[in-house]
Short mmCIF file of C-alpha atoms and ligand atoms in Angstrom, two decimals:
data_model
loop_
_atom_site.label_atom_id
_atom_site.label_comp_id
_atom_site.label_asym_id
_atom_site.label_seq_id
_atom_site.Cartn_x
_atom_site.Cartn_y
_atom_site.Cartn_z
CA UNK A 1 25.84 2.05 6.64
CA UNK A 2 22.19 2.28 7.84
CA UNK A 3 20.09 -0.63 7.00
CA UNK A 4 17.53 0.86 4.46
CA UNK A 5 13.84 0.30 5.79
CA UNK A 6 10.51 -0.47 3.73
CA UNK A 7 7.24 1.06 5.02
CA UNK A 8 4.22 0.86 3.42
CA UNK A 9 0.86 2.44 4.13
CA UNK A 10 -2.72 0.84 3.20
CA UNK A 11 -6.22 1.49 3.30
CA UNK A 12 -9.74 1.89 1.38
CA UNK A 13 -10.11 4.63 -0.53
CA UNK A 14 -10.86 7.58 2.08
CA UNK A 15 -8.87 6.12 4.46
CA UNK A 16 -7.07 9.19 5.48
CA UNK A 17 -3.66 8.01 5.11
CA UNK A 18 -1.62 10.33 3.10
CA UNK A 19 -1.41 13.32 5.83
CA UNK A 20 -0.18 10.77 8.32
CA UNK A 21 2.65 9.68 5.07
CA UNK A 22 4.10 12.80 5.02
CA UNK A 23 4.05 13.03 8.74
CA UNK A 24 6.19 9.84 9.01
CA UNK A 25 8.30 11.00 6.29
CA UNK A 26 9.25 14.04 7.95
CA UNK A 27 10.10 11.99 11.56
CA UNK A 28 12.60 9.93 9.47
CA UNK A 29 13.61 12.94 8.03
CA UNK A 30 14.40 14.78 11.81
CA UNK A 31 16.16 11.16 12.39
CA UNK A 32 18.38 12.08 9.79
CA UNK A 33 17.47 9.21 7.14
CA UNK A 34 17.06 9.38 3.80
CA UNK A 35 13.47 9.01 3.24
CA UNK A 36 11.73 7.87 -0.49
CA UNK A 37 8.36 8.64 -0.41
CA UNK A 38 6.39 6.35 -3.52
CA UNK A 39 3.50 5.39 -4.10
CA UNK A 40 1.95 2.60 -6.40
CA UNK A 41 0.12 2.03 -8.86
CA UNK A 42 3.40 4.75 -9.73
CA UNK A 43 6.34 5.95 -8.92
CA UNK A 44 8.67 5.94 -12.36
CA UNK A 45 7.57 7.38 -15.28
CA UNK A 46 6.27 4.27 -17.17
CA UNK A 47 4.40 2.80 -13.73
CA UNK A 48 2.66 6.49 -13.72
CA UNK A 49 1.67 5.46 -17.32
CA UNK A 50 0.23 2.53 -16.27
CA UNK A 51 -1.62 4.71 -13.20
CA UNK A 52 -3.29 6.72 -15.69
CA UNK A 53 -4.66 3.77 -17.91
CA UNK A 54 -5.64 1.43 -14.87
CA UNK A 55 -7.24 4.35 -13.06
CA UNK A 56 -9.45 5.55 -15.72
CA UNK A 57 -9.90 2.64 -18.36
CA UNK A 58 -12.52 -0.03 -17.90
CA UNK A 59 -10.51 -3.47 -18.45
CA UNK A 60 -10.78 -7.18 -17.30
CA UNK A 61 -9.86 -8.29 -14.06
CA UNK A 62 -6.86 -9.70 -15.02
CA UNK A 63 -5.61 -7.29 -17.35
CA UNK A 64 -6.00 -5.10 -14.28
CA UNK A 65 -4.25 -7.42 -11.83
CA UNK A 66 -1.39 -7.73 -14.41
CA UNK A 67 -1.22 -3.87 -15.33
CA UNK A 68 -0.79 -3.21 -11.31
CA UNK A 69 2.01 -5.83 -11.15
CA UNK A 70 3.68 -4.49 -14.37
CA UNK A 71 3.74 -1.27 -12.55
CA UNK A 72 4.80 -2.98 -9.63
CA UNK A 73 7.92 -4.77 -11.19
CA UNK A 74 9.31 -1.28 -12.84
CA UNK A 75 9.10 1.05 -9.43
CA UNK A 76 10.58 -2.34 -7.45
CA UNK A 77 13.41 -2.26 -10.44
CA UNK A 78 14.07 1.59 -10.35
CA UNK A 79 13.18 2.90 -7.38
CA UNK A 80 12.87 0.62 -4.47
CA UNK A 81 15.68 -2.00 -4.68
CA UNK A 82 17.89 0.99 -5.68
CA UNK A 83 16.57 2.84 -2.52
CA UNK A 84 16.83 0.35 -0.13
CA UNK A 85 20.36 -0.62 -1.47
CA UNK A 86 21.76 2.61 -0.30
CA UNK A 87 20.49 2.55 3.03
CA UNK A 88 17.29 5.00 2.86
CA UNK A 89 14.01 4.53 4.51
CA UNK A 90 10.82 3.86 1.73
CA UNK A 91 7.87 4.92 2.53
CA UNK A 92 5.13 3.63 -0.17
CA UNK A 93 1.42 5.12 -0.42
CA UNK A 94 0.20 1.31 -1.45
CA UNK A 95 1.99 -1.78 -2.24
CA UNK A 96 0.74 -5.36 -3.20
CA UNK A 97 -1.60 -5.81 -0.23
CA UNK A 98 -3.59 -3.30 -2.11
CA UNK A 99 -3.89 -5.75 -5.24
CA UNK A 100 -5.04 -8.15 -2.94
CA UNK A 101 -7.49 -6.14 -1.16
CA UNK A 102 -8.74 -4.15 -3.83
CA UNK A 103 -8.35 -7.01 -7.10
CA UNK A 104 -8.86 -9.74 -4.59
CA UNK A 105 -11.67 -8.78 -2.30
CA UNK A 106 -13.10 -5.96 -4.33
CA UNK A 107 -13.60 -7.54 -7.91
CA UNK A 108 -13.36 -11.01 -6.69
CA UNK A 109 -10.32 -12.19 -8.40
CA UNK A 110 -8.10 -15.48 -8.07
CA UNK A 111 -6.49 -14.81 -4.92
CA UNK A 112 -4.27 -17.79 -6.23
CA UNK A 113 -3.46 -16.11 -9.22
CA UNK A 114 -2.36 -12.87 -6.77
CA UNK A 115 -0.01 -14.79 -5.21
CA UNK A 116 2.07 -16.34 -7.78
CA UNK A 117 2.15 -12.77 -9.53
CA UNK A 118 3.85 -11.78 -6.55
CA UNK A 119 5.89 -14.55 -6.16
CA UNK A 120 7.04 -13.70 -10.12
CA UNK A 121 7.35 -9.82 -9.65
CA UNK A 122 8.75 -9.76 -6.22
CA UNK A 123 11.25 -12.29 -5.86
CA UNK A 124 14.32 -11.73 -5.03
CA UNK A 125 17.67 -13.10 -6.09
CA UNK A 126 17.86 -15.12 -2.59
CA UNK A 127 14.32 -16.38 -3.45
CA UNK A 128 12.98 -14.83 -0.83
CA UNK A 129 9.72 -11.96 -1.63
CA UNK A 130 10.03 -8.65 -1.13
CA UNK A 131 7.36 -7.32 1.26
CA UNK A 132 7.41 -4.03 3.01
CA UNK A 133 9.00 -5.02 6.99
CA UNK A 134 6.40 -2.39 8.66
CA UNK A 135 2.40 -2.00 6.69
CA UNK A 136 0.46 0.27 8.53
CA UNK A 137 -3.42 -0.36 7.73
CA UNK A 138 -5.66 2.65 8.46
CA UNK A 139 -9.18 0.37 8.33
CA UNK A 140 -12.22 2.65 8.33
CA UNK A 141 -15.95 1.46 7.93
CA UNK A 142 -16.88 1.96 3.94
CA UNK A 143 -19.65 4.33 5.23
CA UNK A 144 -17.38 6.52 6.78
CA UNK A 145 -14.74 6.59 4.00
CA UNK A 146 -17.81 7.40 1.53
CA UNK A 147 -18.57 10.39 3.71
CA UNK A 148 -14.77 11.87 3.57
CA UNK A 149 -14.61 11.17 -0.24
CA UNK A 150 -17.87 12.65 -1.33
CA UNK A 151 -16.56 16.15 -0.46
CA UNK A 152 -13.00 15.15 -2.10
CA UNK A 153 -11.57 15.61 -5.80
CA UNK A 154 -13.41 14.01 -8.49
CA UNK A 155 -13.55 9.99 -8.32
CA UNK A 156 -11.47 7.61 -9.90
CA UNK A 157 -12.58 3.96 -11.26
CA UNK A 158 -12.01 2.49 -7.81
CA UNK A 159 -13.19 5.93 -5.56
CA UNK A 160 -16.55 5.82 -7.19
CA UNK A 161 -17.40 2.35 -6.38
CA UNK A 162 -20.31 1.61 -3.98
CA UNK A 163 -19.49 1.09 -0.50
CA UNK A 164 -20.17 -3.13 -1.24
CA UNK A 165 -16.94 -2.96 -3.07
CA UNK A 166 -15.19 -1.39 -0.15
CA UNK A 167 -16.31 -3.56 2.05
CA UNK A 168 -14.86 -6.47 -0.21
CA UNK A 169 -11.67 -4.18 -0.52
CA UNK A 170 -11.92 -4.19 3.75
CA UNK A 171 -12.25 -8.12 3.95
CA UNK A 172 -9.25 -8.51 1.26
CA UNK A 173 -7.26 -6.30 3.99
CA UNK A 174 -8.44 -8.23 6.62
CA UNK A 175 -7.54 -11.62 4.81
CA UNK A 176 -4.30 -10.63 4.33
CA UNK A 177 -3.33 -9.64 7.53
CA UNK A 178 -4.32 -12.82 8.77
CA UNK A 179 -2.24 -14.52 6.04
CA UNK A 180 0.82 -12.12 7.10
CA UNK A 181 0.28 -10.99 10.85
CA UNK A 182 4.14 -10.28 11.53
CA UNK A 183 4.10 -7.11 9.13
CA UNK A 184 0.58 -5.58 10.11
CA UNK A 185 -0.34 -3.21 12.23
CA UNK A 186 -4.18 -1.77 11.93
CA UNK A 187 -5.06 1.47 13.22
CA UNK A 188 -8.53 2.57 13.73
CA UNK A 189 -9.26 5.72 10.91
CA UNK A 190 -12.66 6.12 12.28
CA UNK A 191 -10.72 8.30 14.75
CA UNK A 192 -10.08 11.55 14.71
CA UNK A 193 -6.44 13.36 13.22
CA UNK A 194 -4.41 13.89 16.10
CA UNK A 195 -5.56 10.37 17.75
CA UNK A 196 -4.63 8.19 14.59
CA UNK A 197 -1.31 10.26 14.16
CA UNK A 198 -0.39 9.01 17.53
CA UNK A 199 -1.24 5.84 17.31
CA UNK A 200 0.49 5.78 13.70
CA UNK A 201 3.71 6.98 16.11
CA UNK A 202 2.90 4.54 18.77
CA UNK A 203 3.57 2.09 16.04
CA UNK A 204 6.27 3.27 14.69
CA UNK A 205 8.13 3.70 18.04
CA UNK A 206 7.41 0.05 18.85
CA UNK A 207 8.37 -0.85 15.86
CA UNK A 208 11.60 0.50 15.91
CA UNK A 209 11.96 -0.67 19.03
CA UNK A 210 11.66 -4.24 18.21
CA UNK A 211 13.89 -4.38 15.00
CA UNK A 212 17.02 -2.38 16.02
CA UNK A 213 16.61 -4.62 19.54
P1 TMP B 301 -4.61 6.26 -4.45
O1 TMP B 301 -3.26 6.58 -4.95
O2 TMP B 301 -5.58 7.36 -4.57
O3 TMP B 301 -4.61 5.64 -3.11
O4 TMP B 301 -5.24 5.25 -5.43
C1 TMP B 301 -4.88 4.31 -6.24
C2 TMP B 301 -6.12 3.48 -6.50
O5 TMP B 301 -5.73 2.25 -7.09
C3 TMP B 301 -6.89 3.13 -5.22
O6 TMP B 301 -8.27 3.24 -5.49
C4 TMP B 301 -6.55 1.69 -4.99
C5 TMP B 301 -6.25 1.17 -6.37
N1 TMP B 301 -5.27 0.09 -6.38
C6 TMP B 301 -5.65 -1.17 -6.79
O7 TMP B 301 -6.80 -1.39 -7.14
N2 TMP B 301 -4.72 -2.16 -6.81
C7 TMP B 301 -3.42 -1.96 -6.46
O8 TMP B 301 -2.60 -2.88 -6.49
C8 TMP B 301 -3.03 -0.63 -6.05
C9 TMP B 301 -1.61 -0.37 -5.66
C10 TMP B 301 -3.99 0.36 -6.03
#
């Protein structure tokens, strides 16, 4: 059986990732994988409960923290451990960098506290964490990303922050790559489509490269 894979795919708010998702998705998908595309704060039924409240209701910092790692704990519980169990390639829009960049950097939250949330929601019965092997970071300048999104859908909580907060949210990012270098690969969204869809594939060829070698 094919070892199942865990992608995920991170970035302010603007970013540009989710056409360059579904592009990966659909490689896998050519490769003839099983592909599980997710995305967090989401992904079962109750976690897209929890979406809907933490998107759109004002609430502490912690309450938030511990509403995105609720969510967190049911889609690793239903979807992903199940997922990567049989073998299929996951490919989540967010994952707990996110909480660090976004709860961490952007409100300015325990970092500590982040970490042994994770440590309590994504441990696994080795005692080893669960982390996605692969996190492709599409870093843009907050200026930018404010551009893209003032044409887009209405705003969310988060998208209609001020460009300070994303710049937090890019530092938290930035922070956490240092922490976790191995899994990280940042790609410049500044760029245009076609130029960070092949450096997204660039990545992922490398990538592949290096952990079927
Ligand atoms: P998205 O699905 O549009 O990317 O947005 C989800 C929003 O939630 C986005 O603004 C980032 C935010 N978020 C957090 O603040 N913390 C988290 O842990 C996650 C997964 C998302």
């Amino acid at each position: 059986m094919t070892r199942g894979l865990f992608i995920s795919f991170e970035g302010i708010d603007g970013a540009g990732k989710s056409t360059h998702i579904d592009r990966v998705a659909q490689l896998f998908r050519e490769a003839g994988r099983a592909v599980v595309l997710s995305r967090e704060p989401g992904g079962t039924p109750l976690s897209e409960k929890l979406r809907e409240l933490v998107l759109h209701e004002p609430m502490d910092a912690l309450t938030e923290a511990l509403l995105m790692f609720a969510a967190r704990r049911e889609h690793l519980g239903q979807v992903i451990e199940p997922a990567l169990a049989r073998g299929d390639v996951v490919l989540c829009d967010r994952f707990t960098d996110a909480t660090f960049a976004y709860q961490g950097g952007g409100r300015g939250f325990d970092w500590q506290v982040l970490v042994q949330l994770e440590r309590m929601v994504q441990v696994l019965p080795d005692g080893a964490l669960r982390q996605p092997e692969l996190t492709i970071w599409f870093d843009l300048d907050p200026h930018i990303a404010a551009q893209r999104l003032a044409s887009a859908r209405v705003p969310d909580k988060f998208e209609s922050q001020p460009a300070d907060f994303f710049a937090a949210v890019r530092a938290g990012y930035a922070k956490r790559q240092s922490e976790m270098p191995g899994r990280f690969a940042r790609i410049d969204a500044a760029q245009s489509l076609d130029a960070v869809g092949a450096d997204v594939g660039r990545v992922l060829s490398d990538w592949m490269k290096r952990t079927t070698a």
